[in-house]
XYZ file of C-alpha atoms in Angstrom:
752
model
C 0.000 0.000 0.000
C 1.446 3.387 -0.990
C 1.573 6.598 1.055
C -1.836 7.657 -0.246
C -3.459 4.518 1.111
C -3.755 2.882 -2.333
C -2.741 -0.678 -3.162
C 0.575 -1.356 -4.832
C 0.321 -3.707 -7.860
C 1.259 -7.293 -7.088
C 4.836 -8.284 -7.828
C 6.162 -4.685 -7.605
C 8.430 -3.587 -4.781
C 8.970 -0.008 -3.657
C 12.328 1.472 -4.720
C 13.901 4.216 -2.641
C 12.727 7.790 -3.161
C 15.854 8.970 -5.050
C 15.490 6.314 -7.714
C 11.808 7.080 -8.062
C 12.552 10.779 -8.574
C 15.127 10.100 -11.319
C 12.844 7.689 -13.164
C 9.948 10.130 -12.957
C 12.019 12.973 -14.433
C 13.264 10.789 -17.303
C 9.846 9.399 -18.205
C 7.660 12.397 -17.429
C 7.196 13.221 -21.092
C 5.899 9.676 -21.729
C 3.140 9.745 -19.079
C -0.329 10.881 -20.234
C -1.334 14.022 -18.379
C -4.815 15.404 -17.767
C -5.700 19.071 -18.039
C -5.392 20.449 -14.492
C -8.635 22.396 -14.866
C -10.482 19.076 -15.260
C -8.778 17.145 -12.459
C -11.361 18.029 -9.851
C -14.189 16.487 -11.899
C -12.596 13.199 -13.007
C -13.485 9.754 -11.611
C -10.504 7.657 -10.555
C -10.716 3.930 -9.755
C -7.591 2.054 -8.624
C -5.368 4.868 -9.853
C -6.973 4.945 -13.328
C -9.154 7.698 -14.780
C -12.405 6.045 -15.875
C -14.547 9.126 -16.563
C -15.404 12.685 -15.716
C -18.331 15.067 -15.315
C -18.413 17.209 -18.438
C -19.538 20.806 -18.559
C -21.074 22.306 -21.709
C -18.348 22.720 -24.344
C -15.606 22.350 -21.752
C -12.764 20.230 -23.157
C -11.350 17.289 -21.227
C -7.884 16.590 -22.603
C -5.144 13.996 -22.122
C -1.609 14.539 -23.518
C 1.089 11.952 -24.156
C 4.277 11.632 -26.220
C 4.346 8.965 -28.948
C 6.866 7.442 -31.323
C 6.452 6.538 -34.980
C 4.298 3.408 -35.371
C 2.857 3.631 -31.867
C -0.848 2.799 -31.541
C -3.414 4.754 -29.531
C -6.994 3.705 -28.785
C -10.032 5.207 -27.060
C -13.579 4.051 -26.238
C -16.210 6.412 -24.832
C -19.677 6.021 -23.350
C -21.826 9.159 -23.329
C -24.959 10.707 -24.794
C -23.715 13.696 -26.797
C -19.944 13.762 -26.568
C -17.167 13.508 -29.157
C -13.650 12.182 -28.606
C -10.810 13.367 -30.873
C -7.262 11.935 -30.995
C -4.644 14.142 -32.702
C -0.991 13.486 -33.574
C 0.564 16.345 -35.573
C -1.386 16.339 -38.868
C -3.275 13.149 -37.972
C -6.700 13.416 -36.370
C -9.626 11.062 -35.780
C -12.950 11.747 -34.048
C -15.513 9.282 -32.663
C -18.556 8.974 -30.456
C -17.751 5.359 -29.655
C -14.326 3.875 -30.445
C -11.241 4.840 -32.398
C -7.786 3.439 -33.121
C -4.888 5.426 -34.610
C -1.249 4.613 -35.429
C 1.279 7.458 -35.305
C 3.029 8.191 -38.588
C 5.539 10.466 -36.899
C 6.819 11.180 -33.399
C 5.384 13.990 -31.364
C 2.730 15.018 -28.904
C -0.551 13.108 -28.997
C -3.698 14.652 -27.586
C -7.080 13.160 -26.636
C -9.872 15.717 -26.329
C -13.414 14.897 -25.220
C -16.138 17.543 -25.341
C -19.929 17.427 -24.869
C -22.610 19.995 -25.596
C -24.495 18.998 -22.430
C -23.602 18.388 -18.819
C -23.223 14.634 -18.435
C -21.040 11.886 -17.045
C -18.609 10.597 -19.652
C -16.973 7.181 -19.167
C -13.927 6.291 -21.253
C -10.830 4.108 -21.546
C -7.677 5.322 -23.264
C -4.386 3.584 -23.901
C -1.249 4.715 -25.686
C 0.838 1.579 -25.043
C -0.192 -1.219 -27.396
C 2.199 -4.065 -28.121
C 2.657 -5.588 -31.570
C 5.249 -8.131 -30.470
C 3.012 -11.134 -29.851
C 3.340 -14.192 -32.095
C 0.519 -14.822 -34.555
C 1.011 -18.601 -34.664
C 0.220 -20.773 -31.624
C 3.492 -22.246 -30.358
C 3.905 -25.989 -30.016
C 4.206 -27.369 -26.429
C 7.939 -27.977 -26.884
C 8.577 -24.590 -28.529
C 10.322 -21.882 -26.514
C 8.708 -18.421 -26.571
C 8.825 -15.266 -24.501
C 6.707 -15.520 -21.336
C 4.745 -12.717 -19.700
C 5.822 -12.579 -16.051
C 3.824 -9.632 -14.693
C 0.632 -9.396 -12.673
C 1.587 -11.916 -9.984
C -0.498 -11.524 -6.815
C 1.780 -12.164 -3.860
C -0.918 -11.515 -1.245
C -4.625 -12.189 -1.581
C -5.440 -8.984 0.257
C -3.684 -6.691 -2.178
C -5.743 -8.221 -4.985
C -9.215 -8.712 -3.443
C -11.641 -6.493 -1.604
C -15.196 -7.659 -0.913
C -16.507 -4.166 -0.151
C -16.016 -3.180 -3.814
C -19.115 -5.166 -4.751
C -17.234 -7.798 -6.775
C -14.215 -10.035 -6.307
C -12.268 -9.339 -9.483
C -8.585 -8.732 -8.890
C -7.557 -5.163 -8.133
C -5.319 -3.817 -10.917
C -3.576 -0.558 -10.072
C -2.693 2.251 -12.503
C -3.525 3.418 -16.009
C -3.847 0.995 -18.881
C -0.165 1.435 -19.713
C 0.931 0.080 -16.300
C 2.317 -3.381 -15.513
C -1.127 -4.536 -14.330
C -2.353 -4.774 -17.932
C -1.318 -6.252 -21.263
C -2.557 -4.862 -24.580
C -2.337 -5.466 -28.296
C -3.910 -4.753 -31.679
C -5.234 -7.324 -34.135
C -4.714 -6.579 -37.838
C -4.554 -8.504 -41.115
C -7.015 -11.092 -39.739
C -4.282 -12.651 -37.617
C -4.663 -14.073 -34.113
C -2.266 -13.097 -31.359
C -0.891 -15.360 -28.644
C 0.352 -14.430 -25.176
C 2.150 -17.008 -23.006
C 2.150 -16.841 -19.198
C 4.229 -19.112 -16.992
C 2.216 -20.853 -14.293
C 2.701 -23.468 -11.567
C 0.526 -26.300 -10.371
C -2.566 -25.018 -8.569
C -2.082 -21.411 -9.716
C -5.105 -19.558 -11.041
C -4.888 -17.070 -13.946
C -7.566 -14.368 -13.824
C -8.320 -12.406 -17.014
C -10.666 -9.386 -17.223
C -11.433 -7.521 -20.452
C -10.944 -3.787 -19.897
C -10.767 -2.292 -23.387
C -11.842 -3.471 -26.846
C -12.580 -1.341 -29.900
C -14.506 -4.087 -31.718
C -15.582 -7.713 -31.412
C -13.114 -9.884 -29.555
C -12.751 -13.479 -28.342
C -10.173 -14.624 -25.811
C -9.577 -18.351 -25.348
C -6.783 -20.265 -23.638
C -4.733 -23.462 -23.760
C -2.622 -25.119 -21.115
C 0.698 -26.509 -22.332
C 3.341 -28.605 -20.660
C 6.460 -29.927 -22.404
C 4.611 -32.717 -24.193
C 1.024 -31.661 -24.861
C -1.765 -29.165 -24.502
C -5.432 -28.982 -23.478
C -7.919 -26.202 -24.094
C -9.982 -24.444 -21.436
C -13.739 -24.373 -21.946
C -14.312 -20.881 -20.545
C -13.672 -17.895 -22.842
C -14.217 -14.149 -22.935
C -16.267 -12.972 -25.886
C -17.799 -9.658 -26.962
C -19.672 -8.998 -30.202
C -18.906 -5.260 -30.173
C -16.621 -2.774 -28.504
C -16.415 -3.218 -24.735
C -18.216 -0.313 -23.093
C -16.181 1.592 -20.481
C -19.161 1.726 -18.119
C -19.353 -2.071 -17.814
C -17.883 -4.028 -14.906
C -15.577 -6.736 -16.281
C -16.668 -10.333 -15.810
C -13.408 -12.223 -15.305
C -12.584 -15.815 -16.208
C -10.294 -18.069 -14.201
C -8.010 -20.688 -15.717
C -6.417 -23.126 -13.270
C -3.249 -25.138 -13.857
C -3.333 -28.782 -12.829
C 0.444 -29.003 -13.191
C 3.463 -26.818 -13.907
C 3.503 -25.326 -17.382
C 2.249 -22.296 -19.271
C -1.092 -20.868 -20.371
C -1.343 -19.675 -23.979
C -3.984 -16.979 -24.454
C -5.408 -16.553 -27.957
C -6.905 -13.222 -29.098
C -9.227 -13.230 -32.147
C -11.327 -10.566 -33.867
C -13.288 -10.417 -37.116
C -12.584 -6.657 -37.368
C -9.508 -4.818 -38.589
C -7.240 -2.995 -36.160
C -9.040 -4.166 -33.033
C -7.207 -2.777 -30.024
C -7.553 -4.684 -26.772
C -6.459 -4.386 -23.148
C -6.882 -7.052 -20.450
C -6.017 -7.114 -16.781
C -4.268 -10.362 -15.945
C -3.454 -11.598 -12.451
C -1.710 -14.805 -11.460
C -2.932 -16.018 -8.056
C -0.253 -18.241 -6.564
C -1.413 -21.446 -4.924
C 1.491 -21.216 -2.460
C 0.052 -17.974 -1.061
C -3.472 -19.318 -0.440
C -2.464 -21.126 2.756
C -1.927 -17.712 4.359
C -5.195 -16.250 3.128
C -6.923 -15.705 6.468
C -8.102 -12.141 6.815
C -10.095 -9.845 9.077
C -13.764 -9.044 8.598
C -15.299 -6.003 10.310
C -18.636 -7.807 10.692
C -17.575 -11.378 11.496
C -14.042 -11.014 12.807
C -12.345 -13.514 10.483
C -12.496 -14.421 6.822
C -10.837 -16.597 4.222
C -10.026 -15.569 0.663
C -8.619 -17.402 -2.299
C -9.114 -18.895 -5.718
C -10.149 -22.326 -7.003
C -9.953 -24.310 -3.779
C -8.373 -24.186 -0.356
C -8.581 -25.979 2.978
C -8.416 -24.677 6.518
C -8.887 -26.114 10.008
C -11.106 -24.695 12.744
C -10.797 -25.658 16.416
C -14.195 -25.992 18.063
C -16.170 -28.099 20.528
C -19.567 -29.744 20.589
C -21.361 -26.489 21.468
C -19.918 -24.533 18.544
C -21.864 -23.061 15.655
C -19.784 -22.058 12.634
C -21.411 -19.269 10.621
C -20.153 -18.900 7.037
C -21.065 -15.928 4.820
C -19.614 -15.846 1.288
C -19.262 -12.330 -0.095
C -20.355 -11.562 -3.667
C -19.970 -15.100 -5.086
C -21.452 -18.510 -4.295
C -19.077 -21.087 -2.809
C -19.100 -24.865 -2.375
C -18.204 -26.077 1.127
C -17.242 -29.558 2.256
C -16.756 -29.900 6.018
C -15.186 -32.824 7.886
C -15.763 -33.251 11.634
C -13.006 -34.694 13.804
C -14.767 -36.684 16.540
C -12.602 -38.567 19.041
C -9.853 -38.794 16.418
C -12.222 -40.061 13.708
C -12.910 -37.986 10.591
C -16.601 -37.762 9.611
C -17.218 -36.016 6.280
C -20.430 -34.135 5.574
C -21.972 -33.838 2.139
C -20.861 -30.830 0.098
C -23.185 -27.827 0.220
C -23.390 -24.688 -1.877
C -23.801 -21.433 0.015
C -25.358 -18.512 -1.799
C -23.550 -15.187 -1.830
C -24.242 -12.845 1.105
C -26.340 -15.500 2.872
C -25.322 -16.900 6.252
C -24.989 -20.669 6.593
C -24.704 -22.264 10.039
C -22.890 -25.550 10.609
C -23.111 -27.197 14.034
C -20.367 -29.298 15.576
C -21.104 -32.981 16.122
C -21.110 -34.217 19.743
C -17.551 -34.735 21.058
C -16.133 -32.932 18.016
C -12.800 -31.183 18.608
C -12.048 -29.647 15.197
C -13.305 -29.310 11.645
C -11.586 -29.301 8.275
C -13.231 -26.897 5.831
C -12.668 -27.304 2.087
C -13.773 -24.312 -0.005
C -14.173 -24.427 -3.764
C -15.008 -21.533 -6.102
C -13.226 -19.650 -8.900
C -12.769 -16.825 -6.411
C -14.114 -16.500 -2.882
C -14.206 -14.239 0.140
C -15.672 -16.197 3.030
C -16.493 -14.455 6.301
C -16.438 -16.783 9.291
C -17.735 -16.511 12.841
C -17.547 -19.177 15.537
C -20.463 -18.914 17.959
C -20.902 -20.762 21.260
C -24.475 -21.848 21.988
C -23.680 -23.456 25.345
C -26.190 -22.691 28.079
C -25.308 -20.230 30.850
C -21.826 -19.840 29.276
C -20.963 -23.171 30.869
C -19.329 -24.732 27.825
C -22.008 -27.452 27.895
C -25.322 -27.890 26.164
C -27.812 -28.586 28.970
C -29.141 -32.179 28.835
C -32.830 -32.802 28.196
C -33.513 -35.332 30.991
C -32.747 -35.619 34.698
C -29.974 -37.991 35.879
C -31.278 -41.525 36.431
C -29.708 -42.022 39.870
C -27.880 -40.074 42.536
C -24.649 -41.799 41.464
C -25.016 -40.711 37.812
C -22.392 -38.300 36.534
C -24.076 -34.899 36.399
C -21.032 -32.807 35.497
C -22.572 -32.009 32.100
C -25.535 -30.266 33.761
C -24.919 -26.495 33.939
C -25.290 -25.021 37.419
C -27.905 -22.275 37.736
C -26.295 -19.852 40.208
C -28.354 -18.494 43.079
C -27.492 -14.822 42.614
C -28.882 -11.519 41.398
C -27.537 -11.820 37.853
C -29.324 -12.629 34.598
C -28.057 -15.763 32.867
C -28.522 -16.365 29.150
C -29.421 -19.651 27.467
C -31.207 -20.973 24.407
C -33.053 -23.918 22.934
C -31.040 -24.671 19.803
C -33.747 -26.232 17.659
C -31.289 -26.926 14.847
C -29.728 -29.713 16.932
C -33.150 -30.896 18.196
C -32.600 -29.218 21.558
C -36.171 -28.843 22.870
C -35.470 -28.895 26.620
C -32.704 -27.759 28.974
C -32.180 -29.196 32.470
C -30.112 -27.203 35.006
C -29.007 -28.228 38.467
C -29.353 -26.101 41.583
C -26.701 -26.774 44.229
C -27.609 -25.970 47.869
C -24.591 -26.426 50.160
C -25.896 -25.650 53.669
C -26.551 -27.278 57.032
C -28.524 -30.471 57.296
C -32.315 -30.119 57.514
C -32.144 -26.505 56.314
C -34.991 -25.220 54.166
C -34.742 -22.724 51.304
C -37.246 -21.016 49.019
C -35.901 -20.583 45.479
C -37.854 -18.656 42.858
C -36.841 -18.990 39.197
C -37.935 -16.599 36.440
C -37.493 -17.170 32.707
C -37.922 -14.234 30.344
C -37.401 -13.634 26.644
C -38.968 -15.631 23.836
C -40.794 -17.910 26.293
C -44.396 -17.834 25.039
C -44.295 -21.492 24.004
C -42.111 -22.762 26.841
C -42.753 -24.621 30.095
C -40.782 -24.406 33.348
C -40.556 -27.376 35.741
C -38.793 -27.708 39.089
C -37.936 -30.771 41.234
C -37.066 -31.016 44.934
C -35.018 -34.231 44.979
C -34.632 -36.714 47.834
C -30.837 -36.993 47.944
C -30.796 -40.642 49.052
C -33.783 -42.213 47.292
C -33.368 -39.924 44.240
C -37.067 -39.371 43.857
C -38.922 -36.107 43.742
C -40.142 -34.990 47.165
C -41.957 -32.169 45.470
C -42.573 -30.987 41.917
C -44.021 -27.861 40.360
C -44.488 -26.534 36.824
C -45.712 -23.289 35.305
C -46.746 -22.003 31.876
C -46.333 -18.594 30.281
C -48.094 -15.808 32.181
C -47.697 -12.025 32.349
C -44.830 -12.065 29.866
C -42.659 -14.609 31.678
C -42.314 -18.070 33.228
C -42.045 -18.087 36.999
C -42.126 -20.761 39.694
C -40.883 -21.263 43.255
C -40.221 -24.309 45.432
C -38.969 -25.092 48.928
C -35.878 -27.269 48.744
C -33.300 -28.684 51.126
C -29.540 -29.178 50.897
C -28.147 -31.038 47.890
C -28.777 -31.111 44.163
C -32.130 -30.181 42.646
C -33.236 -29.534 39.075
C -35.135 -27.086 36.900
C -36.096 -27.666 33.275
C -37.037 -25.232 30.496
C -38.721 -27.015 27.601
C -40.650 -26.356 24.421
C -44.270 -27.417 24.830
C -44.875 -30.439 22.574
C -41.266 -30.205 21.419
C -41.255 -33.609 19.710
C -44.392 -32.722 17.771
C -42.756 -29.473 16.683
C -39.671 -31.252 15.358
C -41.818 -33.773 13.508
C -43.926 -31.008 11.966
C -40.803 -29.175 10.775
C -39.381 -32.391 9.293
C -35.888 -31.091 10.047
C -32.807 -33.242 10.135
C -30.132 -32.709 12.790
C -28.062 -29.612 12.015
C -30.573 -28.102 9.588
C -30.997 -24.409 10.243
C -33.872 -23.402 12.502
C -34.340 -20.319 14.619
C -33.183 -20.767 18.209
C -35.348 -19.773 21.174
C -33.420 -17.367 23.401
C -34.316 -16.898 27.057
C -32.835 -15.517 30.270
C -32.931 -17.045 33.752
C -32.819 -15.218 37.086
C -33.258 -16.427 40.662
C -34.480 -15.112 44.002
C -33.573 -16.804 47.272
C -35.054 -16.816 50.779
C -33.703 -18.801 53.746
C -36.600 -20.387 55.642
C -34.779 -22.633 58.151
C -31.018 -22.708 58.601
C -31.166 -26.340 59.874
C -28.855 -28.087 62.296
C -25.353 -26.909 62.952
C -22.590 -29.160 61.582
C -21.182 -31.893 63.831
C -17.858 -31.306 65.571
C -15.529 -33.908 67.139
C -16.663 -34.858 70.669
C -14.609 -34.497 73.847
C -12.844 -37.430 75.541
C -15.595 -37.675 78.166
C -18.221 -37.808 75.441
C -16.299 -40.597 73.745
C -15.983 -42.597 77.029
C -19.589 -42.203 78.105
C -20.746 -42.617 74.537
C -19.085 -46.050 74.464
C -20.887 -47.048 77.665
C -24.208 -45.871 76.276
C -23.625 -47.796 73.092
C -23.165 -51.001 75.057
C -26.308 -50.308 77.034
C -28.330 -49.405 73.971
C -26.879 -52.377 72.064
C -28.031 -54.665 74.834
C -31.461 -53.093 74.733
C -31.574 -53.612 70.985
C -31.077 -57.346 71.576
C -34.363 -57.509 73.494
C -36.504 -57.372 70.288
C -34.268 -60.066 68.800
C -34.872 -62.313 71.795
C -38.564 -61.594 71.539
C -38.578 -62.544 67.864
C -36.770 -65.805 68.596
C -39.280 -66.596 71.314
C -42.198 -65.701 69.061
C -40.852 -67.863 66.231
C -40.453 -70.859 68.530
C -43.955 -70.289 69.810
C -45.322 -70.243 66.242
C -43.459 -73.409 65.320
C -44.846 -75.130 68.385
C -48.334 -73.897 67.517
C -47.831 -75.071 63.924
C -47.017 -78.585 65.137
C -50.188 -78.596 67.171
C -52.156 -77.389 64.158
C -50.524 -80.013 61.932
C -51.670 -82.743 64.251
C -55.264 -81.750 63.562
C -56.268 -81.969 59.924
C -59.170 -80.199 58.233
C -58.795 -77.058 60.397
C -61.406 -75.081 58.435
C -63.979 -77.795 59.015
C -62.904 -77.860 62.665
C -63.506 -74.085 62.997
C -66.975 -74.528 61.468
C -67.802 -77.474 63.735
C -66.872 -75.488 66.857
C -69.080 -72.612 65.803
C -71.938 -75.006 65.085
C -71.516 -76.725 68.471
C -71.200 -73.431 70.308
C -67.916 -74.507 71.896
C -66.183 -71.346 70.588
C -67.413 -67.842 69.866
C -66.799 -65.979 66.599
C -64.178 -63.589 68.012
C -62.080 -66.388 69.485
C -62.351 -68.515 66.354
C -61.291 -65.595 64.157
C -58.232 -64.877 66.351
C -57.240 -68.523 66.150
C -57.707 -68.450 62.358
C -55.399 -65.423 61.962
C -52.775 -67.033 64.205
C -53.047 -70.242 62.168
C -52.259 -68.338 58.941
C -48.758 -67.471 60.139
C -48.159 -70.740 61.979
C -49.119 -73.027 59.091
C -46.844 -70.984 56.788
C -43.880 -72.465 58.717
C -44.900 -75.999 57.670
C -44.016 -77.557 54.359
C -46.556 -76.987 51.561
C -48.154 -80.434 51.541
C -48.514 -80.457 55.302
C -50.116 -77.016 55.134
C -52.663 -78.218 52.576
C -53.569 -81.175 54.741
C -53.867 -78.935 57.777
C -56.376 -76.597 56.121
C -58.231 -79.390 54.388
C -58.923 -80.107 50.762
C -58.613 -76.836 48.703
C -61.713 -75.532 46.983
C -59.478 -74.815 43.982
C -55.754 -75.048 43.292
C -53.164 -74.523 40.556
C -49.612 -75.882 40.315
C -46.797 -75.490 37.802
C -43.067 -76.140 37.977
C -42.626 -72.567 39.252
C -45.493 -71.894 41.668
C -48.407 -73.494 43.525
C -51.621 -71.667 44.487
C -54.498 -72.994 46.558
C -57.764 -71.436 47.767
C -60.340 -72.381 50.405
C -63.763 -70.942 51.198
C -64.267 -70.004 54.854
C -67.361 -69.964 56.994
C -68.864 -66.506 56.489
C -69.417 -66.178 60.247
C -65.655 -65.599 60.611
C -65.564 -62.323 58.610
C -64.431 -59.051 60.058
C -66.517 -56.959 57.629
C -70.158 -57.927 57.769
C -71.618 -59.280 54.524
C -68.250 -60.001 52.924
C -67.114 -63.344 51.469
C -64.035 -64.838 53.232
C -61.399 -66.878 51.396
C -58.005 -68.265 52.311
C -55.344 -68.181 49.582
C -52.010 -69.947 49.845
C -48.968 -69.254 47.645
C -45.854 -71.450 47.462
C -42.921 -70.362 45.234
C -41.156 -73.416 43.837
C -38.624 -71.708 41.556
C -37.487 -68.132 41.004
C -38.055 -64.909 42.915
C -41.199 -62.857 42.396
C -41.287 -59.055 42.545
C -44.208 -56.629 42.374
C -46.512 -59.601 42.904
C -50.257 -59.029 43.296
C -53.266 -61.297 43.777
C -56.269 -60.377 41.660
C -59.812 -61.493 42.468
C -61.727 -61.302 39.212
C -65.529 -61.492 38.965
C -66.356 -63.512 35.803
C -69.917 -62.169 35.976
C -71.670 -59.340 37.772
C -69.997 -56.350 39.404
C -66.254 -56.419 40.232
C -65.144 -57.618 43.665
C -63.629 -55.253 46.212
C -61.107 -56.429 48.788
C -62.216 -55.030 52.167
C -59.902 -56.866 54.582
C -56.674 -58.900 54.451
C -54.925 -60.862 57.218
C -52.008 -60.684 57.733
C -52.040 -57.020 56.753
C -51.179 -56.476 53.091
C -51.783 -53.390 50.967
C -54.918 -53.786 48.864
C -56.908 -51.721 46.423
C -60.053 -52.602 44.507
C -59.903 -56.229 43.488
C -56.136 -56.610 44.085
C -53.906 -57.487 47.045
C -50.266 -56.431 46.693
C -48.013 -59.222 47.916
C -44.851 -57.465 46.622
C -41.769 -59.732 46.953
C -41.941 -63.502 47.509
C -38.749 -65.528 47.287
C -38.149 -69.101 46.212
C -39.266 -71.628 48.839
C -41.499 -69.188 50.704
C -45.079 -70.051 51.731
C -47.714 -67.401 52.345
C -51.303 -67.787 53.516
C -53.770 -64.874 53.408
C -57.329 -64.522 54.688
C -59.093 -62.239 52.198
C -62.586 -60.779 52.524
C -64.398 -59.780 49.306
C -67.347 -57.441 48.977
C -69.592 -57.435 45.930
C -72.734 -58.710 44.277
C -71.124 -61.402 42.125
C -71.544 -65.064 43.116
C -68.170 -66.379 41.861
C -64.495 -65.450 41.636
C -61.363 -66.276 39.606
C -57.975 -65.922 41.318
C -54.728 -65.059 39.554
C -51.216 -64.003 40.565
C -49.343 -61.392 38.511
C -45.818 -60.049 38.835
C -42.236 -60.448 37.628
C -40.392 -63.710 38.134
C -36.645 -63.170 37.803
C -37.463 -59.805 36.150
C -39.649 -61.504 33.501
C -43.386 -60.612 33.517
C -45.357 -63.694 34.639
C -48.937 -64.623 35.543
C -50.525 -67.701 37.167
C -54.283 -68.243 37.264
C -56.364 -70.934 38.980
C -58.181 -72.526 36.072
C -61.396 -73.218 38.041
C -63.945 -70.684 39.207
C -64.912 -70.619 42.901
C -68.657 -70.214 43.627
C -69.850 -68.451 46.715
C -73.110 -70.247 47.533
C -71.934 -73.835 47.699
C -68.137 -73.462 47.734
C -67.798 -75.542 44.599
C -65.634 -74.797 41.581
C -66.505 -74.785 37.917
C -64.266 -75.110 34.881
C-alpha cells in the first residue's frame, strides 16, 4: 500500500525515493497528463481515470508523447460527446471507439467535449504491443513468457466491499497490471504466461474497440489442453461495464497460452491479468469487520477450525457462491459431511457434532471471500449444552448439567432447535446445614411464550422427587418457586410439545432453525437454617458414649430375643395345628356346636395363617383341608379355600383363604387379583395378615423361592363367583398364574 493509502500492484516492490525521482524525471514526457482544470471532476478507480463530469463545451484533454508506429486507442460512453485523438497532422474523431497509429513522433492529444452536462466514461491507452506471435506455439517450442501481474498476497488483490471479487489492478492501462495489443490482417495473437501447479490465472477484459474473443490453452512440455471458458464480446467493450473475469487453473506446472481473435480490422484490446499463486493461499486468512475472520482465495483451499460440541460455525460468502465440504473430527475419527453450496451474502450455520474437537473446511469456487464466525451456543456460558432429561440415579455423573447460580444476575441460554434441543435441564446446588430449608424462585424471560418451566425437589438418598411444580407462560414470563433442602435439585425449560414441533418441521439434525433465546434469574429466601454441623466430641463424650452404646446395644437385643421366642412359639403352635387336619372344618364345627365364639375362632384363624406358613406346603394343605381350587406349575403353587362366612371381620363379605408357594425363582411386584367372571367387580375389604390392597387386588410385593404365604381375604360385591390369579415379575420376567377353576360363593364348589 502506498503513502496515499492505495494498493501497490502485485509483484512490484517499492524502490527508494531517489530512484523514483530520477525515473519520474526521465519518463515524465511519456506519461499521459490530464488538463489540471479538469482534475477536480474526473473519476478515478484504482489509480486509473475512468470518466469525468463534463460541462457544456468544456474540453477534457489527455496529452502523451508517442513514437512513430505507436498505436493509440479510445472508447467512450456518453450521450452527446465527441472524442478526438490528434498526432501532428493526424486526427480522428468518434462517439464510440477509435484506433490510430502514429506516422511520426510527437505530442498526442485526446480531447473529449460534450454539448451537455453529463457523465462521460472512457478508456484510453497509448501503449499497445505488436510483439506477440501470430502462430500458436507448439508445447515444446520456446517463446517469450509474460511474467507480470503476480499476486503475492490475496489482500492486495481482493476487496469484498467493492461489490465484486475481481482482482484489483492498479494504474492506467499502460501500467504493468495490464497487457494490450492490436489485431490486424485477420491474424490471431498469442500471449504465453508461466504458471505453476494449482495457480489460477484471472483475465478481465478492460478495453476493446470491436468484437473480440479470448480463449486459452494449457501446455506442458509434451502436450496441450484447451480451457472451456472464454471471454467474448460482439462489439466494442463499453467503459461503463464491470468486467466479468474468467479463471483458468493449472493442474500441473507449465504455461497458459492466451489466444486473441477478432473479425474486425485494427481491433485494439487491453486485459487485466493476475496470477494467483497457490502457495500464497495457505496464508489467506483475513479480518472481517462484521464477522471477525475471513478466508479468501481462488479455485480451492482448505483450513482447520478448532471448536467443541457447542460450537456453531457461521459462514457468509461475499459476492460469489461457494461450495463447502466440512469434515468433523470426533474422538480422532474424521466424519465427512456432504458438500453444500452457500449462496452469496447468505449466512450458513454448521453445528459441531457431539464430542467434536475440530473441523476441516474445504472451499471451492473460482474466487471467494468467506467471512467466518464461531459462535458458542452453550447454556449459561458453561461450555455445555444442557441435557434434556434428569440424571437416572444419585450416582449418575451430572457434570454435564450447567449449574444455575443463586445470585442476582441474569443468565442467558437458548433452545437450539437446529440440533433438536427442545429442553434444557439445570441443576441447583444448595450447600448448607442439614435439615435446612430454602425457598428458590426462578424466572425465565425472553422468547418464552411457548415454553414450560418445571422444578424438582429431589430426595438426595432415594433420588425421587419430594416435590414438583411446573408453570406455563403468564404475564410475559415463566415463573415458579419451590422449597428445597440441601443437595442437588433440578429445573427444566422445555418447548411445549417439542417432539411434535420437530416432527412437523421435518428437520434433520443440524438443519438451520431459529433458536429460542431466554434468560434465567433467581431469588432466594432462607426459611430454616437447619442443624449446625457436627464437631468432634470431647474425651468424656467418647468414654460415656461407648458405655451408652453397650447399654443401647443390649437393649436392641431384646426385640431379637422376643422374635426368637415368638418364632419358637409359632413353630410349636404349627405342630399342634398339623396334628389336627381339616382345620377349616374344625372351625366350622366349633361354631356349630357353640364350643367357641366368633371372636375367638377368628383370632385362632389369623394365628393359624402365620403358623401353618412355617410348615411344608403339603402339610399345610392337609392342615387346612382339601382346597376348593388349586393350581400348580413347575414354578409356583396356588391354593384357595372358602371359609365360613361367620368368621368375617366386615359384615356381609365373602371370606377366602389363599395360599402361595414359590417353587422356583423370585417374584417381585406380585399381586393377587380377584376377578368377577360375571356381575360387578369384587372389592377387597380386609386382608390378614395385613397387606396393601386396592379394589380387586392385594399387593403381595416380593416372595422368594421356597417361601409359603397364607392370606385370609374378605371380598365385597354382588357377584356369586371369583377367579384368582397371581401377577408379577419372576426373575425380572413378567409372569402370571391363574387358577383354572372358578370358585362359587353359595356352595363353595368350583366350575371349569
